[in-house]
PDB file of C-alpha atoms in Angstrom:
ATOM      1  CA  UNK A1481       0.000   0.000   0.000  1.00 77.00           C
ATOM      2  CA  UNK A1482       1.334   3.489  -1.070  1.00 90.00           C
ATOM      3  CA  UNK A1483       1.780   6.064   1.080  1.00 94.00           C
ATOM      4  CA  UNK A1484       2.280   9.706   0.937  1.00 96.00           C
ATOM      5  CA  UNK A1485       4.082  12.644   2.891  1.00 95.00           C
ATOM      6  CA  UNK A1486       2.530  15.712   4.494  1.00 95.00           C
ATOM      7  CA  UNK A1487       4.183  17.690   0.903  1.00 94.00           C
ATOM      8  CA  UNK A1488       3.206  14.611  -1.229  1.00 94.00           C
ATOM      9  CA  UNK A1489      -0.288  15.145   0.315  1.00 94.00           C
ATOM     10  CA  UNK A1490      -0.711  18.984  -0.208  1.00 92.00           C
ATOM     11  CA  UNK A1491       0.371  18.973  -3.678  1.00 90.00           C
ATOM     12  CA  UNK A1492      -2.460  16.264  -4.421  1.00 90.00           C
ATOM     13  CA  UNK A1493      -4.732  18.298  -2.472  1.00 89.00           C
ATOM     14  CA  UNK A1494      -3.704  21.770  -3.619  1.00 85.00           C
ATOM     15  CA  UNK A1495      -3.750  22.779  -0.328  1.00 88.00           C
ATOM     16  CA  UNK A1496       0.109  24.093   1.807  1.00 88.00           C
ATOM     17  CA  UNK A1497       1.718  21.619   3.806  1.00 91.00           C
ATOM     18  CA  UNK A1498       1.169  23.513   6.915  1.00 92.00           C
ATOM     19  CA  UNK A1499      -2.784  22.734   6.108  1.00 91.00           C
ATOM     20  CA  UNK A1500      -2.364  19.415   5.920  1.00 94.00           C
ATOM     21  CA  UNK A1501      -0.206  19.773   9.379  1.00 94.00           C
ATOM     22  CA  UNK A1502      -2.928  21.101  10.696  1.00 92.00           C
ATOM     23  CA  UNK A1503      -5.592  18.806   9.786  1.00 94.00           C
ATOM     24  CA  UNK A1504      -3.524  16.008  11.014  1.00 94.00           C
ATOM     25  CA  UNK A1505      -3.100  17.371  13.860  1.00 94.00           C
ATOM     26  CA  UNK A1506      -6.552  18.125  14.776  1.00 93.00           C
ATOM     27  CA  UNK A1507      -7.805  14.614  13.695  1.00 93.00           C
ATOM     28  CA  UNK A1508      -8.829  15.054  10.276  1.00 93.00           C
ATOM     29  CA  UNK A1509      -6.489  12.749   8.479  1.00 94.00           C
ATOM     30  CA  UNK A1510      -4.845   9.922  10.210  1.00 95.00           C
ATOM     31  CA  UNK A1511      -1.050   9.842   9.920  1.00 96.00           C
ATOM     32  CA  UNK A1512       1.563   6.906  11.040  1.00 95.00           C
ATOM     33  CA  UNK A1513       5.113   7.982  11.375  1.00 93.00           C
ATOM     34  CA  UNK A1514       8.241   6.081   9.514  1.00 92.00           C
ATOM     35  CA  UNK A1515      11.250   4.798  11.108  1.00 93.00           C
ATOM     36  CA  UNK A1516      12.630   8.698  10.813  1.00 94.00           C
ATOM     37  CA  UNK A1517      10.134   9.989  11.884  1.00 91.00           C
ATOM     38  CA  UNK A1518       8.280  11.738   9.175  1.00 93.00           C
ATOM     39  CA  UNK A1519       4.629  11.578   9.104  1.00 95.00           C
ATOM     40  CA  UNK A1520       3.105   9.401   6.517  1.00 96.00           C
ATOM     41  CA  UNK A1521      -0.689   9.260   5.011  1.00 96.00           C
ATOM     42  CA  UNK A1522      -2.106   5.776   4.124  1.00 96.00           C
ATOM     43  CA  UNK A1523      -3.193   5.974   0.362  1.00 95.00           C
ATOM     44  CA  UNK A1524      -6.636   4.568   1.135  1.00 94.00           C
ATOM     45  CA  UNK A1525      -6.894   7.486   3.804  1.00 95.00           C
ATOM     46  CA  UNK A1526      -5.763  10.457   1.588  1.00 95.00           C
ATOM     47  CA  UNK A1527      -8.334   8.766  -1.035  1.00 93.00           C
ATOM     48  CA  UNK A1528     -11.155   9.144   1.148  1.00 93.00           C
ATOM     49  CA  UNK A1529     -10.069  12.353   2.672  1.00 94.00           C
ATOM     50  CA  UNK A1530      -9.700  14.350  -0.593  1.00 91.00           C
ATOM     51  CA  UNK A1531     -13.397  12.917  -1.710  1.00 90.00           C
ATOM     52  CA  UNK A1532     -14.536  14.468   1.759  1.00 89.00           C
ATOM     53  CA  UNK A1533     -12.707  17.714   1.652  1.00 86.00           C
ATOM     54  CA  UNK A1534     -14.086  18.225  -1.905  1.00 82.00           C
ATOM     55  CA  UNK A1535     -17.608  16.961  -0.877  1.00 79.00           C
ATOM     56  CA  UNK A1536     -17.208  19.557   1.887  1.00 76.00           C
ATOM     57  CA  UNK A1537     -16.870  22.103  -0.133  1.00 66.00           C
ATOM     58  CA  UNK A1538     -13.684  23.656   0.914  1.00 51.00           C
ATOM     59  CA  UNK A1539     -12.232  26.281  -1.349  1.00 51.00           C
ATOM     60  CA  UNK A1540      -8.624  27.047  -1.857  1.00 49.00           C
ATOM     61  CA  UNK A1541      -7.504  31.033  -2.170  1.00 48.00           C
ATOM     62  CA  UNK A1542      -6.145  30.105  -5.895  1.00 43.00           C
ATOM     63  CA  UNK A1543      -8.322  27.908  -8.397  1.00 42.00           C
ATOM     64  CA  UNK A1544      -6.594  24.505  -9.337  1.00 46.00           C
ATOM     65  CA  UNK A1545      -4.794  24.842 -12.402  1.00 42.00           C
ATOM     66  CA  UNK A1546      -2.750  22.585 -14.460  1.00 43.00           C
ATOM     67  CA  UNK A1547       0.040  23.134 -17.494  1.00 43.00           C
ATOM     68  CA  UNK A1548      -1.188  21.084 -20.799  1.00 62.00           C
ATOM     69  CA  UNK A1549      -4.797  19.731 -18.993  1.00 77.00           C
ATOM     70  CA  UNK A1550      -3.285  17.382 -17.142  1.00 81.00           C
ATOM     71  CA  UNK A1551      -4.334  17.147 -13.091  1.00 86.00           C
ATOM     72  CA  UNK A1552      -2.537  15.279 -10.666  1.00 87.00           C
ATOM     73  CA  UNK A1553      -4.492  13.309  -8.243  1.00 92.00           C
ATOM     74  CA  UNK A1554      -5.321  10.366  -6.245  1.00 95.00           C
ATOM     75  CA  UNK A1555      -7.436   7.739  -7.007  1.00 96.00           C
ATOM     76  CA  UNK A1556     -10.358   7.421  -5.217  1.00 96.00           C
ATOM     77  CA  UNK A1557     -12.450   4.762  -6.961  1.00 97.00           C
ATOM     78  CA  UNK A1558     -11.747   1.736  -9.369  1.00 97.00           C
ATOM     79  CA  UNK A1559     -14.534  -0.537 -10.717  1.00 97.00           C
ATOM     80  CA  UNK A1560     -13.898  -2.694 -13.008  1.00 97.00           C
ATOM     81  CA  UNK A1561     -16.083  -4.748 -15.433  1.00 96.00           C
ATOM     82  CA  UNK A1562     -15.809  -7.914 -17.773  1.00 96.00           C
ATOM     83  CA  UNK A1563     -14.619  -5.736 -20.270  1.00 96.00           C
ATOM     84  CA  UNK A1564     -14.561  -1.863 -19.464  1.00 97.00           C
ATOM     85  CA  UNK A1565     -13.784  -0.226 -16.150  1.00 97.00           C
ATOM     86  CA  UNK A1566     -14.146   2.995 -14.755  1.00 97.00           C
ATOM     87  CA  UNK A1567     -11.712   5.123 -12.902  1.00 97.00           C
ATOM     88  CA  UNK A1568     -12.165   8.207 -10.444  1.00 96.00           C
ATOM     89  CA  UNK A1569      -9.320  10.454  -9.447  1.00 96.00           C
ATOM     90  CA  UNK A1570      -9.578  13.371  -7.017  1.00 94.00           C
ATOM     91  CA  UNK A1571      -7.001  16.159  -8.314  1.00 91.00           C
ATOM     92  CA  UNK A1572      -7.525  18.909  -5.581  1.00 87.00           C
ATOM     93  CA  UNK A1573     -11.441  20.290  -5.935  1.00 88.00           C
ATOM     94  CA  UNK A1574     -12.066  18.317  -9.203  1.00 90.00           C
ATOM     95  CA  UNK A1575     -13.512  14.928  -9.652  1.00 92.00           C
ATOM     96  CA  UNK A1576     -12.817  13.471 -13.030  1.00 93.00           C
ATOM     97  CA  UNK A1577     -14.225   9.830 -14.133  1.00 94.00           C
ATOM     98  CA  UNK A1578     -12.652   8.119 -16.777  1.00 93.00           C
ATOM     99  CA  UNK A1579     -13.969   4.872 -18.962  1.00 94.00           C
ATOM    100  CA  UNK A1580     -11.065   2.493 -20.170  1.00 94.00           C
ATOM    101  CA  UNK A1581     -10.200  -0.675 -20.400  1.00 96.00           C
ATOM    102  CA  UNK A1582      -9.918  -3.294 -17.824  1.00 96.00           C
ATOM    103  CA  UNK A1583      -6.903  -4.356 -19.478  1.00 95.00           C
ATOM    104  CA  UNK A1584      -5.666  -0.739 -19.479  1.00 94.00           C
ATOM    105  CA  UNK A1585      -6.241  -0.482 -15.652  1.00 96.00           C
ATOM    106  CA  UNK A1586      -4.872  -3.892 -15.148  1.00 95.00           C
ATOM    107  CA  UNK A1587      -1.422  -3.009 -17.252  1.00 93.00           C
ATOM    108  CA  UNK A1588      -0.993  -0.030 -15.125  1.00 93.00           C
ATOM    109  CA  UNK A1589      -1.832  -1.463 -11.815  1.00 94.00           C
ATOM    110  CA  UNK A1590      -4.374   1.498 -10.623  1.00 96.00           C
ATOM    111  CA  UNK A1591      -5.741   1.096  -7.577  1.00 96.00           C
ATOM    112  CA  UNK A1592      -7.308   3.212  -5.012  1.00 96.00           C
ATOM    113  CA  UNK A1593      -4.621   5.519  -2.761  1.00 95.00           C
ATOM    114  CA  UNK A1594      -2.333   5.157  -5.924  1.00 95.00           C
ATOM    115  CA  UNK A1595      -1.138   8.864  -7.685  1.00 92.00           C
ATOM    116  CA  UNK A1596      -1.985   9.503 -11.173  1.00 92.00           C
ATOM    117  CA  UNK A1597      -2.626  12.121 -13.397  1.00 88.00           C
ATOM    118  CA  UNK A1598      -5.526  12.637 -15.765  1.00 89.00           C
ATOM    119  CA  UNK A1599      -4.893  13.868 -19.010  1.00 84.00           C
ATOM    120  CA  UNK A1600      -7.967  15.751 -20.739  1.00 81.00           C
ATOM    121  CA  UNK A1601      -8.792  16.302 -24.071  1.00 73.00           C
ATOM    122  CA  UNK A1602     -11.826  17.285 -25.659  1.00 68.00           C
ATOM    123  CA  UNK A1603     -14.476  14.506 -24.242  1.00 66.00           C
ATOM    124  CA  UNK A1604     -11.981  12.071 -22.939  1.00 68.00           C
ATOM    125  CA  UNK A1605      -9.530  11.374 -19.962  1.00 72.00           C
ATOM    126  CA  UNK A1606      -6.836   9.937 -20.129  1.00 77.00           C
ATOM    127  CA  UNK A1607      -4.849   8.067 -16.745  1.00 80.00           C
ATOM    128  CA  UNK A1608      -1.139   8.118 -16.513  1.00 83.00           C
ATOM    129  CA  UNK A1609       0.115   6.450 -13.915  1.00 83.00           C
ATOM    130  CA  UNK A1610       2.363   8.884 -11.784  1.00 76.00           C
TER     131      UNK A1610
END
């Protein structure tokens, strides 16, 4: 299971790393702590956290923005069928759904927690695993 760092976290949740400091630290986001030291998020927590913080409605003081339409997120929701599957990836305030392949998803080994980007263009998204 992946996990992420307080910065690692921020950047997928467009938020400072002090905010995320702060949420941890007030109960908001569980956090273990490696053999350092450093605090670490559970990808299955930051997954459900960033669906909740969006669902929440918090808003950010700049608008999420990406070079080239691509938005780095997390991914929050795999379902796969016989053939197709469907993939969900929170990138800071923005939900985006994609349709593929299950052998697409399978090849690149998405799963919920993981990082990816979503690459948009026109009426489609494309997944890249990060």
């Amino acid at each position: 299971m992946r996990s992420y760092t307080i910065g690692q976290a921020a950047r997928l949740l467009a938020v400072s790393p002090d905010t995320v400091r702060r949420w941890a630290d007030a109960g908001r986001i569980p956090t273990d702590r490696d053999e350092s030291g450093k605090r670490l998020i559970a990808g299955p927590d930051l997954a459900a956290f960033s669906v909740a913080v969006a669902a929440d409605g918090d808003d950010h003081d700049e608008p999420y923005t990406t070079a080239r339409n691509a938005f780095p997120g997390i991914i929050t929701a795999v379902k796969l069928g016989d053939v197709a599957a469907q993939v969900e990836i929170q990138a800071g305030p923005h939900r985006l759904v994609s349709l593929l392949t299950r052998e697409a998803v399978e090849e690149l080994g998405l799963a919920v927690g993981m990082e990816a980007v979503a690459r948009v263009k026109a009426t489609n998204v494309h997944i890249d695993r990060a």
